[in-house]
Structures are given as structure tokens and as C-alpha cells.
Tab-separated table of C-alpha atoms in Angstrom:
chain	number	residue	atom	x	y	z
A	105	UNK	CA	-13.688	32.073	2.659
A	106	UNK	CA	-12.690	35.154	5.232
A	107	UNK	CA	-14.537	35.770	8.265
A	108	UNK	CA	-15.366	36.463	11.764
A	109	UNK	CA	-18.832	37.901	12.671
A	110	UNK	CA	-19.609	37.426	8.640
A	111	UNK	CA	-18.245	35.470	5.941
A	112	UNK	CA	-16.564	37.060	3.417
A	113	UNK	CA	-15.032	36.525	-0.096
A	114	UNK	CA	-16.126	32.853	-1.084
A	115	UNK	CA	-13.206	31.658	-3.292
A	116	UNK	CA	-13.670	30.130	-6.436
A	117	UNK	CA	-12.816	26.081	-7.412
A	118	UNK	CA	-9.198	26.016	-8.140
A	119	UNK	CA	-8.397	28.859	-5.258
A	120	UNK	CA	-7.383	26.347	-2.498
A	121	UNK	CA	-5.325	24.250	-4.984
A	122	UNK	CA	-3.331	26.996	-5.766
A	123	UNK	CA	-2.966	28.878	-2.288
A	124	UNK	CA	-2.103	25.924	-1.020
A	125	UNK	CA	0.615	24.655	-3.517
A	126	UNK	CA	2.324	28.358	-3.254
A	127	UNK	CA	4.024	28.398	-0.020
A	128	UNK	CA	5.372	24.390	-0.688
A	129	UNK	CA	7.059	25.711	-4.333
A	130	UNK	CA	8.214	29.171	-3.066
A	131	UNK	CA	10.691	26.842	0.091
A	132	UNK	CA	7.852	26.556	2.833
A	133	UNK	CA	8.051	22.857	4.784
A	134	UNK	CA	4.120	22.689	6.192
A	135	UNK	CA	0.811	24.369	4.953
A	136	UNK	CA	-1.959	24.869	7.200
A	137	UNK	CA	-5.486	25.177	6.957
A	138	UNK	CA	-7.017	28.145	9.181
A	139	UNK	CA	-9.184	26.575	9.901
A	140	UNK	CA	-9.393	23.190	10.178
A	141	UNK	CA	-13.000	22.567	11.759
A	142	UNK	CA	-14.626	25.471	12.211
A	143	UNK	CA	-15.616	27.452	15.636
A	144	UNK	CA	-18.896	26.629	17.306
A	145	UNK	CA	-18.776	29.263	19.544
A	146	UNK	CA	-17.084	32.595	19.589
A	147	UNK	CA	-16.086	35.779	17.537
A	148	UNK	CA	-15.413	33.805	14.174
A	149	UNK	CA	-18.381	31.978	13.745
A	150	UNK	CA	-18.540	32.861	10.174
A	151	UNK	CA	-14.929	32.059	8.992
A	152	UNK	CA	-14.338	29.103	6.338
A	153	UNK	CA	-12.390	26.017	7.055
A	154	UNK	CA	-12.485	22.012	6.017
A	155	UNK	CA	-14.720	21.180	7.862
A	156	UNK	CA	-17.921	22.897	9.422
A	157	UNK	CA	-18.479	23.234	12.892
A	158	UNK	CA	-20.760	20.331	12.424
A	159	UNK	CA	-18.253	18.133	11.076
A	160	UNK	CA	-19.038	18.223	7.892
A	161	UNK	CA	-16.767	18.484	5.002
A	162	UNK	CA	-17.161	21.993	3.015
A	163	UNK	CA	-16.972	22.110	-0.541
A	164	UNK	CA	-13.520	22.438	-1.226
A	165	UNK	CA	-12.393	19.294	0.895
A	166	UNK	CA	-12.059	16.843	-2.393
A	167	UNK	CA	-9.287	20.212	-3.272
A	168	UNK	CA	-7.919	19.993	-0.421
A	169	UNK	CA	-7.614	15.646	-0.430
A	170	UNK	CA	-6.101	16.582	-4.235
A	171	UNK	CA	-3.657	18.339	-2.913
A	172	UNK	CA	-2.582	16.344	-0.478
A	173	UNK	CA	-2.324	13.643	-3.234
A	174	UNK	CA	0.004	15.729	-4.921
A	175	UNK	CA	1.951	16.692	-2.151
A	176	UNK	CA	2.195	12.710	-1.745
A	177	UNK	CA	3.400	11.884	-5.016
A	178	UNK	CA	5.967	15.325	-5.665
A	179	UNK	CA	7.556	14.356	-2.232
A	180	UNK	CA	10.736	13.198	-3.630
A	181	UNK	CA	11.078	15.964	-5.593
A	182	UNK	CA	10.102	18.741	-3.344
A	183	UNK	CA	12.697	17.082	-0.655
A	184	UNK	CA	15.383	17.423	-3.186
A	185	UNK	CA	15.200	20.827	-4.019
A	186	UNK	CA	14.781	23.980	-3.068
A	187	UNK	CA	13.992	27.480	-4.873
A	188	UNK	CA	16.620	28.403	-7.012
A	189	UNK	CA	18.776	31.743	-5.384
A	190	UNK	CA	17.920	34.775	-6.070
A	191	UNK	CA	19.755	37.660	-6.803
A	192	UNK	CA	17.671	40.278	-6.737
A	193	UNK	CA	16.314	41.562	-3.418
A	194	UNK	CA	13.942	44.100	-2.083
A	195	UNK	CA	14.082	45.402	1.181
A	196	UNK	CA	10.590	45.843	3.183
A	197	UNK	CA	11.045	47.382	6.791
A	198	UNK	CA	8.285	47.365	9.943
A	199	UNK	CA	10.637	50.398	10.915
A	200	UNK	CA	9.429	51.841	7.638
A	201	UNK	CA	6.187	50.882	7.990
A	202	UNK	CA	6.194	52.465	11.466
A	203	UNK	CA	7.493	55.824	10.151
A	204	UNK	CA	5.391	56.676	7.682
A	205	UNK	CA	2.189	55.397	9.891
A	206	UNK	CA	2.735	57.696	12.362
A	207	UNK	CA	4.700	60.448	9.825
A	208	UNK	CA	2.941	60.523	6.688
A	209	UNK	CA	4.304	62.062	3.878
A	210	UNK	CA	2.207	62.220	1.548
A	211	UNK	CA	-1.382	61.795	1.907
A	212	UNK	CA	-2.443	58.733	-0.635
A	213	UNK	CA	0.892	57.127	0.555
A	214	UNK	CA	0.187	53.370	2.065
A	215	UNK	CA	3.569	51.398	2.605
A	216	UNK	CA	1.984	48.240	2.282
A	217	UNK	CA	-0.210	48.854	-0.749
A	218	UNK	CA	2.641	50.647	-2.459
A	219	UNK	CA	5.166	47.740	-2.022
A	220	UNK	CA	2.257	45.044	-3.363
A	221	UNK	CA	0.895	47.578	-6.477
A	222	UNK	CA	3.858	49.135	-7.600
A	223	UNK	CA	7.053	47.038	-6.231
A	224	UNK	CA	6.074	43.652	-6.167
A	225	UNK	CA	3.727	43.402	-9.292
A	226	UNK	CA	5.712	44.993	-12.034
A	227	UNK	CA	8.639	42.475	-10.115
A	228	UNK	CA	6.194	39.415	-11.196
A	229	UNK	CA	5.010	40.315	-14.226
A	230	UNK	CA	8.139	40.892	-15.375
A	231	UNK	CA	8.900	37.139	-13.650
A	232	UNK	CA	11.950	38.312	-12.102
A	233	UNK	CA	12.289	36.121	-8.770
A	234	UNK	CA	13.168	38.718	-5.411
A	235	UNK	CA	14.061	38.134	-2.072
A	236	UNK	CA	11.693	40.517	0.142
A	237	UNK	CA	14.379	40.790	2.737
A	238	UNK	CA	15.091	42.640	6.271
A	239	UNK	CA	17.513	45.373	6.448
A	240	UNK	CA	19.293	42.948	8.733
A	241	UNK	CA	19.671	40.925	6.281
A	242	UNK	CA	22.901	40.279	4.536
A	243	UNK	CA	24.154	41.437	1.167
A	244	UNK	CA	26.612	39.350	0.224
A	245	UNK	CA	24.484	37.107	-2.807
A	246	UNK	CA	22.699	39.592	-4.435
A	247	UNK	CA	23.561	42.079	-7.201
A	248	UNK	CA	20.943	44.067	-7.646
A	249	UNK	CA	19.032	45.685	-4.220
A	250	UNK	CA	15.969	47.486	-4.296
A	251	UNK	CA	15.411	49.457	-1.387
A	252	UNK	CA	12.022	51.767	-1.951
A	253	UNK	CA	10.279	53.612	0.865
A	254	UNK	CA	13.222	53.056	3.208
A	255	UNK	CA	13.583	55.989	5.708
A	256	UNK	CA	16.124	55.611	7.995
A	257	UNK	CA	19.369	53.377	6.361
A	258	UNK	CA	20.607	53.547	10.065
A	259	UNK	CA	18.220	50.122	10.755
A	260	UNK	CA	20.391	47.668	11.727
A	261	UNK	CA	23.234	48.903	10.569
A	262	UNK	CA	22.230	48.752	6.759
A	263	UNK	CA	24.484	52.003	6.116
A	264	UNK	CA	27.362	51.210	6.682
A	265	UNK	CA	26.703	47.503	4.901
A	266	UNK	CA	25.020	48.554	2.074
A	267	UNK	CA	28.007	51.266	1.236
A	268	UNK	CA	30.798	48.553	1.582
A	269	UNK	CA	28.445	46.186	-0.976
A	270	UNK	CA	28.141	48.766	-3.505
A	271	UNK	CA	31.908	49.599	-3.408
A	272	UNK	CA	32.588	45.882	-4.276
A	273	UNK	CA	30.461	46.030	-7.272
A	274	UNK	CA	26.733	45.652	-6.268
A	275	UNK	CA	24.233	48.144	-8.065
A	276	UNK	CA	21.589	49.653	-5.442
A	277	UNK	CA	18.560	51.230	-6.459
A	278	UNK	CA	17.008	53.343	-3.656
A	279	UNK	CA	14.248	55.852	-2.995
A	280	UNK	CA	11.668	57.363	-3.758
A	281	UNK	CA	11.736	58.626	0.002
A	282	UNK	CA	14.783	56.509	0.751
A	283	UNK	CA	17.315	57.673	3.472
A	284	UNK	CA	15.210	60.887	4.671
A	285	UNK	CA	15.245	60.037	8.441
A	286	UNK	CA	16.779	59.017	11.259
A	287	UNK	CA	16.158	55.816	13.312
A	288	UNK	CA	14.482	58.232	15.519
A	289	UNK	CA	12.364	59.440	12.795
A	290	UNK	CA	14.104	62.590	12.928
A	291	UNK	CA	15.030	64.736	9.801
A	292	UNK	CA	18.503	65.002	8.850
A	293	UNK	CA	19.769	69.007	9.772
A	294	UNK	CA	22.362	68.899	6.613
A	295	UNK	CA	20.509	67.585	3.807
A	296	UNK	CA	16.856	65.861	2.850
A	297	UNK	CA	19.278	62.547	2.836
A	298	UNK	CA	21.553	60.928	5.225
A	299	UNK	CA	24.370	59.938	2.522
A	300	UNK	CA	22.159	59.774	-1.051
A	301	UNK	CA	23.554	63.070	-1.720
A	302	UNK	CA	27.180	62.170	-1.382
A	303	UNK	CA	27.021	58.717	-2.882
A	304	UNK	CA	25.044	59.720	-5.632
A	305	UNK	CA	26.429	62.745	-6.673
A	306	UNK	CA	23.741	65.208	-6.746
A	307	UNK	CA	22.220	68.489	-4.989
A	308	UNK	CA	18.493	68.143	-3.978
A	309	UNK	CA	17.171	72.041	-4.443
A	310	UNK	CA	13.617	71.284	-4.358
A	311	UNK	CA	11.425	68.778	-3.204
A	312	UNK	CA	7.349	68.505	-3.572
A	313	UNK	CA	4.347	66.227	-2.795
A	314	UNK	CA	2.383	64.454	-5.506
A	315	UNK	CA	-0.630	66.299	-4.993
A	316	UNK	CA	-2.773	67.783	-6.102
A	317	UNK	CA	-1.104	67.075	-9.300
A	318	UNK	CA	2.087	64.883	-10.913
A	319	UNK	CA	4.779	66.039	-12.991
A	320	UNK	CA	6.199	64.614	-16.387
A	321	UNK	CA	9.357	63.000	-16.469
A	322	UNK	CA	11.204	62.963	-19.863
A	323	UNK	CA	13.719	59.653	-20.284
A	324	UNK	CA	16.403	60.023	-21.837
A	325	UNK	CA	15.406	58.468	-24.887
A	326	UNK	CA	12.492	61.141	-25.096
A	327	UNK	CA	9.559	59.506	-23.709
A	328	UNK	CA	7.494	61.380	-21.681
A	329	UNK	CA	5.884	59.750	-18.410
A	330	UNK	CA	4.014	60.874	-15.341
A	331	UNK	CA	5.916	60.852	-11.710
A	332	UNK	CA	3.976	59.712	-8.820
A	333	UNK	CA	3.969	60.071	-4.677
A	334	UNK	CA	7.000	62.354	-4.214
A	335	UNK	CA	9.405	64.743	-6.170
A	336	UNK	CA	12.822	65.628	-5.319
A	337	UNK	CA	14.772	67.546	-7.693
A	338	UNK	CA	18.419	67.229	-8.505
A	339	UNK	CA	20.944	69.011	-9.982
A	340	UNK	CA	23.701	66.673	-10.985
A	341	UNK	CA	27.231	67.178	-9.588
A	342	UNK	CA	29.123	63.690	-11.170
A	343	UNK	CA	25.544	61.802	-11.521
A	344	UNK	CA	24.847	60.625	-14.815
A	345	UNK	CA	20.714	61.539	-15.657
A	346	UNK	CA	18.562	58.616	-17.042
A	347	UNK	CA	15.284	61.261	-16.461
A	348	UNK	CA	14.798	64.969	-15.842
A	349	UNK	CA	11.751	67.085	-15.180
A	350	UNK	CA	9.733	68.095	-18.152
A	351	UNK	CA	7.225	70.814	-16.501
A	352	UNK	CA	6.237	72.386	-13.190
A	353	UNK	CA	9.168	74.001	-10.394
A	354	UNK	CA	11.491	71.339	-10.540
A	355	UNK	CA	11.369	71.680	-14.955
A	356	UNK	CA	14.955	70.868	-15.885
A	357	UNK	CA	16.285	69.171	-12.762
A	358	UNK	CA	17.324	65.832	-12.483
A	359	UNK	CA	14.405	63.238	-11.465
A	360	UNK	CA	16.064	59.568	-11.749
A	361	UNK	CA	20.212	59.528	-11.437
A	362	UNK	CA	22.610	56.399	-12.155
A	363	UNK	CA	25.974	57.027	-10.473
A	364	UNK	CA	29.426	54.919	-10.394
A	365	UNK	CA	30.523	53.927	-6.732
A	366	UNK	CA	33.626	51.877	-6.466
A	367	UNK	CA	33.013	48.799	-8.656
A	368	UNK	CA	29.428	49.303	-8.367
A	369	UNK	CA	26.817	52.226	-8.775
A	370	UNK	CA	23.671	53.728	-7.263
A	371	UNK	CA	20.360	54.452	-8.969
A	372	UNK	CA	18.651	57.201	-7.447
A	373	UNK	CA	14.904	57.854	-7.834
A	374	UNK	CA	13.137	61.395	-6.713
A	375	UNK	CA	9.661	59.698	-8.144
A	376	UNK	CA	8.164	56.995	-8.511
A	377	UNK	CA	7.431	56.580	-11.981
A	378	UNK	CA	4.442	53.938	-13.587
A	379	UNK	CA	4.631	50.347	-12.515
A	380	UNK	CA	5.165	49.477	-15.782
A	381	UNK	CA	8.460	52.166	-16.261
A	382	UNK	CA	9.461	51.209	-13.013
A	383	UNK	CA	9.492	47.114	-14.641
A	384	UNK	CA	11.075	48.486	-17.596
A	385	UNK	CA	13.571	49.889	-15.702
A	386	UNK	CA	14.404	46.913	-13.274
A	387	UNK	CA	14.424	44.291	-16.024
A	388	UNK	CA	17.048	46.550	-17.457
A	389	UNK	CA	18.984	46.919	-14.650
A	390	UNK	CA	18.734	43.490	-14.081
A	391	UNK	CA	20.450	41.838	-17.002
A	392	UNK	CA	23.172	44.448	-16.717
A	393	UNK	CA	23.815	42.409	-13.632
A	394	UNK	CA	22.791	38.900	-15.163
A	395	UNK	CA	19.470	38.330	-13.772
A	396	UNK	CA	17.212	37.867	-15.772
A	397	UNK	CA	13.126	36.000	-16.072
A	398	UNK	CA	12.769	32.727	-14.655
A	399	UNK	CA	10.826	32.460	-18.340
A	400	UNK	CA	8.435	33.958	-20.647
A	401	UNK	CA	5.016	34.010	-19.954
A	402	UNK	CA	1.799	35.930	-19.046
A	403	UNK	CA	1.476	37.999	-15.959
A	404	UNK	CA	-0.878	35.725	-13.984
A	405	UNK	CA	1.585	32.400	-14.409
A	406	UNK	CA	3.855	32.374	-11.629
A	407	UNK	CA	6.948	30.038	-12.222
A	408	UNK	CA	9.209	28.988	-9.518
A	409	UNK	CA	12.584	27.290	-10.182
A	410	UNK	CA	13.420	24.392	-7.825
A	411	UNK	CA	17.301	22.839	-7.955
A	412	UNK	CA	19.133	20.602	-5.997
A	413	UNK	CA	22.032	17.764	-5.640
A	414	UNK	CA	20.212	15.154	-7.596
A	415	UNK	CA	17.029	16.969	-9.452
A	416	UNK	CA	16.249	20.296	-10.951
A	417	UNK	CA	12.903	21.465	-12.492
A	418	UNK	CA	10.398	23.926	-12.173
A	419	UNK	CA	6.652	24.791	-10.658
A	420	UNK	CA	4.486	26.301	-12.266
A	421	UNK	CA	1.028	27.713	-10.993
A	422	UNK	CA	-1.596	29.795	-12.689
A	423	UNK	CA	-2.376	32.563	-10.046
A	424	UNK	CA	-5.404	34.574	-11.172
A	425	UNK	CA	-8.064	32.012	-11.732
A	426	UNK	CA	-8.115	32.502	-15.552
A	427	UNK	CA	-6.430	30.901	-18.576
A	428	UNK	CA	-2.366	31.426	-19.146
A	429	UNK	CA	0.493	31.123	-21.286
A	430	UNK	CA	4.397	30.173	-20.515
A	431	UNK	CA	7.143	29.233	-22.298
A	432	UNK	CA	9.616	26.777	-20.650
A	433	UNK	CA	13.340	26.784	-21.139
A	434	UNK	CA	13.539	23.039	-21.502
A	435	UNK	CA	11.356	19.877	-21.999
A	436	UNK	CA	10.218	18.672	-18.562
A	437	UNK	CA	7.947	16.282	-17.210
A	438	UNK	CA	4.961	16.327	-14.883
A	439	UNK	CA	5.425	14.674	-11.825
A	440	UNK	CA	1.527	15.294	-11.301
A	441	UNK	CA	1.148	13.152	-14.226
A	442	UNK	CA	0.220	15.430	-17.499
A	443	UNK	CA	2.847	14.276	-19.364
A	444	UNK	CA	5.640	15.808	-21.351
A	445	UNK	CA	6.044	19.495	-22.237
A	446	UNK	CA	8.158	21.661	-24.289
A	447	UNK	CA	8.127	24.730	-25.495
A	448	UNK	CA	5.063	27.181	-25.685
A	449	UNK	CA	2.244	25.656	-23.261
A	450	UNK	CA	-0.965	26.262	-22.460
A	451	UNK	CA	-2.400	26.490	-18.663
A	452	UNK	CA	-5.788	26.473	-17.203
A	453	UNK	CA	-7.258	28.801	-14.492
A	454	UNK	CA	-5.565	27.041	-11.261
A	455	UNK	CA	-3.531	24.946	-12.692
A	456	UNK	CA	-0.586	23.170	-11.035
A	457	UNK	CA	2.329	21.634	-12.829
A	458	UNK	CA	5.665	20.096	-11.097
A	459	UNK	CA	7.877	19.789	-13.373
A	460	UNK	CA	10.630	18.123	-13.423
A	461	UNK	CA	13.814	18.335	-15.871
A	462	UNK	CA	16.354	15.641	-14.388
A	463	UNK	CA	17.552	13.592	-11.644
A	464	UNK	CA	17.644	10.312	-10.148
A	465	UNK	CA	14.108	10.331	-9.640
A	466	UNK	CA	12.779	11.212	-12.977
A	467	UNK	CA	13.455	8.217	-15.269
A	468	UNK	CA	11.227	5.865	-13.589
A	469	UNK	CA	8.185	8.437	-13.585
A	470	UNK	CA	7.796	8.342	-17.353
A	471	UNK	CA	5.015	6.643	-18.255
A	472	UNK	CA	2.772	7.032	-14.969
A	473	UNK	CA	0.093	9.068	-14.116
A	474	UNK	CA	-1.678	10.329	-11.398
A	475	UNK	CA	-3.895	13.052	-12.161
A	476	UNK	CA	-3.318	15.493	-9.697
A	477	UNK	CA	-2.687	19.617	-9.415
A	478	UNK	CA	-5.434	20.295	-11.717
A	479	UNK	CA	-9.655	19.775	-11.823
A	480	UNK	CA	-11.342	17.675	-14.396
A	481	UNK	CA	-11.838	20.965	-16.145
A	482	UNK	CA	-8.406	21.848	-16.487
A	483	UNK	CA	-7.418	18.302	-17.060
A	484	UNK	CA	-9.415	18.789	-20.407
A	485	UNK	CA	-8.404	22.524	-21.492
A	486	UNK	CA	-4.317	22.116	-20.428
A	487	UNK	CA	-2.637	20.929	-23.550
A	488	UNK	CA	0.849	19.331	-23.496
A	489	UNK	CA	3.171	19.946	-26.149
């Protein structure tokens, strides 16, 4: 559990298995245990660990001796590979998260909370794999770039970068509240944007908060759905409308824009519609630029691709402590040691699968078994197809 003066949220059996096989499948090299042995003196007398402060082991050491089991015998494997690339990316900024501390915008608005509820979610239930990069970062691999809540487009040069990447064919989908400031946190004396106006060809007449009420947004198929945080309204100069306005001041004006620039284009949001419109709209921007779901399967499986020079496979991890679904590409095997699967499988809460699909190492695993990456209880409610 959490702590310091009190200990707080106990974490159910399974919990440590998977927390602790997450950073090894996602490309970390070490996972470590805060704490180890506990404090005997101090502020955080209260927090969990391994091992009490008397030296005793806690109740989730026999998970924590599993998973170092499992670590043991997926060594091979995990040494081979690595996650497989992405190329989708979503850029998170401390500038930004500086900025709208100390400027707020809106009054519900929380950077962090907004990037976990209503960027990263819909992003894994979807199971489309991001990068959650620095606008330092460079370009030059992805195809699709997601850059929400990003104020000032002047951080580390990202203008400049960004504009030459789109002109050579990458699709950019920015905003809400995307290029509104300066580095300096200063508004922009020509326009509420920096360069979104020019490069996405459109006029922003009219901008309001999201409170004390949203606006409808009509697609342009003719589904109506509620805006959130922020509303800027545009009236399209060369910027093709996927949504307009359907009530309230800014009725009629442009509300989501899709624009050609050079080989590429930019998607411009003045809301931020539902997490699940906002995954609708992603996945479908996505396979325009051939990315698509690692696989099918229910929101609370998360399934991590793994390649490399002489094995490939997959792991897969239930997240939420509750029983899940996939569907895998292509038959694998378990280098925990639950066998074969194909197809449509079933997964218990906390369960851990490495799965391996070929290479050098994977012939001479058939028929052993360790049973690791999963409790006696899942053992008996996983099924292998």
C-alpha cells in the first residue's frame, strides 16, 4: 500500500504481479520495490514494502518471489526484444503543465487529469500503442502526432519542426488550447494562435469557456455530441469541417477542422469532444496513416508487442483486477508455462502471459512448464485455446 503518516490504499492479490510486470513489457531494464524493508523511524512509518520494519515478510512477498520467477525464466526473451515502434505519439509538456498551473483557463481544467481521463484512456481502450513524448523530441518515426493542451509550440523549437514534418506528409492533430501562448506565457497580439490559423486555414471569431454550460457539436455525418473545456469558433477559409456548432454564440461555426499541408494535413480541434468521440476519431485517423490496434480485446487487457533479431511475441497483462477478453493475431506460446493459445482467449483478474510467437528460443520451450505470471486462482479460471 501508499503511505507516510497513514497507510493508504491496500492493493488487492494480483496488484503487485501486475505493477510489477508493466514497466519490464512496456522497455524498462530494472523494477524496484519502494520500499524494500520498511522505515522504523521517520515520516513514512506507515508506507508498504516487502518486508516490515521488523523484518518480516508482508503478504505479498510469495507475489513478489513469483515474479521474480518469471522474470527468471522470460529472460531470454525479454533480452531479445524490445516494444515494438510506435507510430503514434502524444506530446505531454512540464512547460504546459506550468502554464496552465499558474494561468488557468478554465476552471475544472487539470493538465494531468485531462491527459490520463480523456487522452490516454480512450488511446488504450482503443489499444492503440503511443509514445508520450517531449516536445524535444524528434518527429521523424511517427505519422500521426497528438499534441493536446500544448500552449506555447515555441518549446524547444517544436514550431518550426513540427511544420517541416507535416509538409513531408505527417498528419498533426492539435488543440483544444494548442498554440495560444508564448514561451513566456504571453498571449499572441495578432491572433488567439501563434500559426493554427495560417496552417489550418481558418478565422477564430469567437472563443468561450466550458462553463457554466457545453455546447453541441454536430459531425458531419449528423450526430450530435456535447463539447467540453474550451470553445473556439471557426469560420473556414480552405479548412475542410468534420464538426460545426449546433447551438449557443458560436451556432454555425466551425468546431473540429481537417486541413491539407504539403503532403500532410492538420486536424484542428476548438473542443474537446467525449473520450469516446475523441477514440473514434483517433482510431480513424489512425488507419488513414496505417496504425492501427495492437489487437482486439477488452478495455482493461493491456497488450504490448515485443520484436527483435531472433524472437517476436507479445505480453499481455490484465490491468483492472477483473476478468478479460483478447484476441491474438497469431498462435503463441507461454513462456510462463500455460501452454498454447490461439485465437479468442480468456484472462483472469491479474493475469500475466509472455507470449511468444518465434525465434531461436521458442522450440525447445514446448512442452515445459513453470507456472508463473498468474495465482492458483487464475491458473484455474485462464483457459487456453
Amino acid at each position: 500500500w501508499n503511505g507516510s503518516g497513514a497507510a493508504n490504499g491496500y492493493r488487492e492479490p494480483g496488484f503487485c504481479r501486475v505493477n510489477s510486470w508493466l514497466p519490464i513489457a512496456l522497455g524498462g531494464e530494472a523494477n524496484l520495490y519502494w520500499l524494500w524493508r520498511a522505515h522504523r523511524s521517520g515520516q513514512e512509518l506507515m508506507h508498504g514494502s516487502v518486508v516490515s520494519s521488523h523484518g518480516r515478510p508482508l503478504h505479498i512477498f510469495r507475489e513478489v518471489q513469483e515474479v521474480a520467477e518469471g522474470f527468471s525464466v522470460a529472460a531470454e526473451f525479454i533480452a531479445e526484444t524490445r516494444p515494438a515502434p510506435c507510430k503514434l505519439a502524444v506530446h505531454v509538456s512540464s512547460v504546459a503543465w506550468a502554464q496552465f498551473q499558474f494561468q488557468s483557463v478554465a476552471n475544472e481544467f487539470r493538465y494531468i487529469e485531462y491527459l490520463q481521463e480523456r487522452v490516454c484512456r480512450p488511446l488504450m481502450d482503443a489499444h492503440l500503442r503511443a509514445d508520450f513524448i517531449d516536445p524535444a523530441a524528434p518527429l521523424d518515426t511517427y505519422g500521426l502526432v497528438y499534441s493536446p493542451f500544448l500552449p506555447a509550440l515555441d518549446e524547444s523549437g517544436l514550431r518550426e519542426r513540427l511544420y517541416a514534418w507535416i509538409k513531408a506528409g505527417g498528419t498533426w492533430v492539435a488543440g483544444p488550447l494548442t498554440d495560444i501562448r508564448t514561451i513566456d506565457g504571453a498571449k499572441f497580439p495578432h491572433a488567439p494562435f501563434g500559426s493554427l490559423e495560417d496552417w489550418a486555414g481558418v478565422y477564430c471569431t469567437c472563443e468561450l469557456p466550458g462553463e457554466p454550460r457545453d455546447f453541441a457539436v454536430q459531425w458531419a455525418d449528423g450526430r450530435t455530441t456535447p463539447g467540453s473545456l474550451w470553445y473556439s469558433g471557426f469560420e473556414s477559409r480552405r479548412a475542410p469541417v468534420l464538426a460545426t456548432y449546433a447551438d449557443g454564440p458560436l451556432e454555425g461555426l466551425a468546431a473540429i477542422t481537417e486541413t491539407p499541408m504539403g503532403k500532410g494535413r492538420v486536424v484542428m480541434l476548438g473542443t474537446l469532444p467525449p473520450a469516446d468521440e475523441m477514440q473514434r476519431l483517433l482510431v480513424q485517423l489512425a488507419a488513414q496513416c496505417e496504425i492501427h490496434p495492437v489487437c482486439q480485446a477488452t478495455p482493461n487487457v493491456l497488450a504490448v508487442p515485443r520484436e527483435g533479431d531472433t524472437a517476436r511475441g507479445m505480453i499481455v497483462m490484465e490491468i483492472e483486477d477483473r476478468p478479460g477478453r483478447c484476441i491474438l493475431p497469431e498462435t503463441a506460446w507461454d513462456i510462463l508455462g500455460s501452454g498454447e493459445y490461439s485465437g479468442e482467449i480468456d484472462l483472469a483478474p491479474c493475469q500475466v502471459l509472455v507470449l511468444q510467437t518465434e525465434g531461436r528460443t521458442l522450440a525447445h520451450r514446448r512442452g515445459k512448464r513453470c507456472d508463473v505470471g498468474r495465482t492458483k486462482a487464475a491458473a484455474q479460471q485462464g483457459t487456453a485455446k
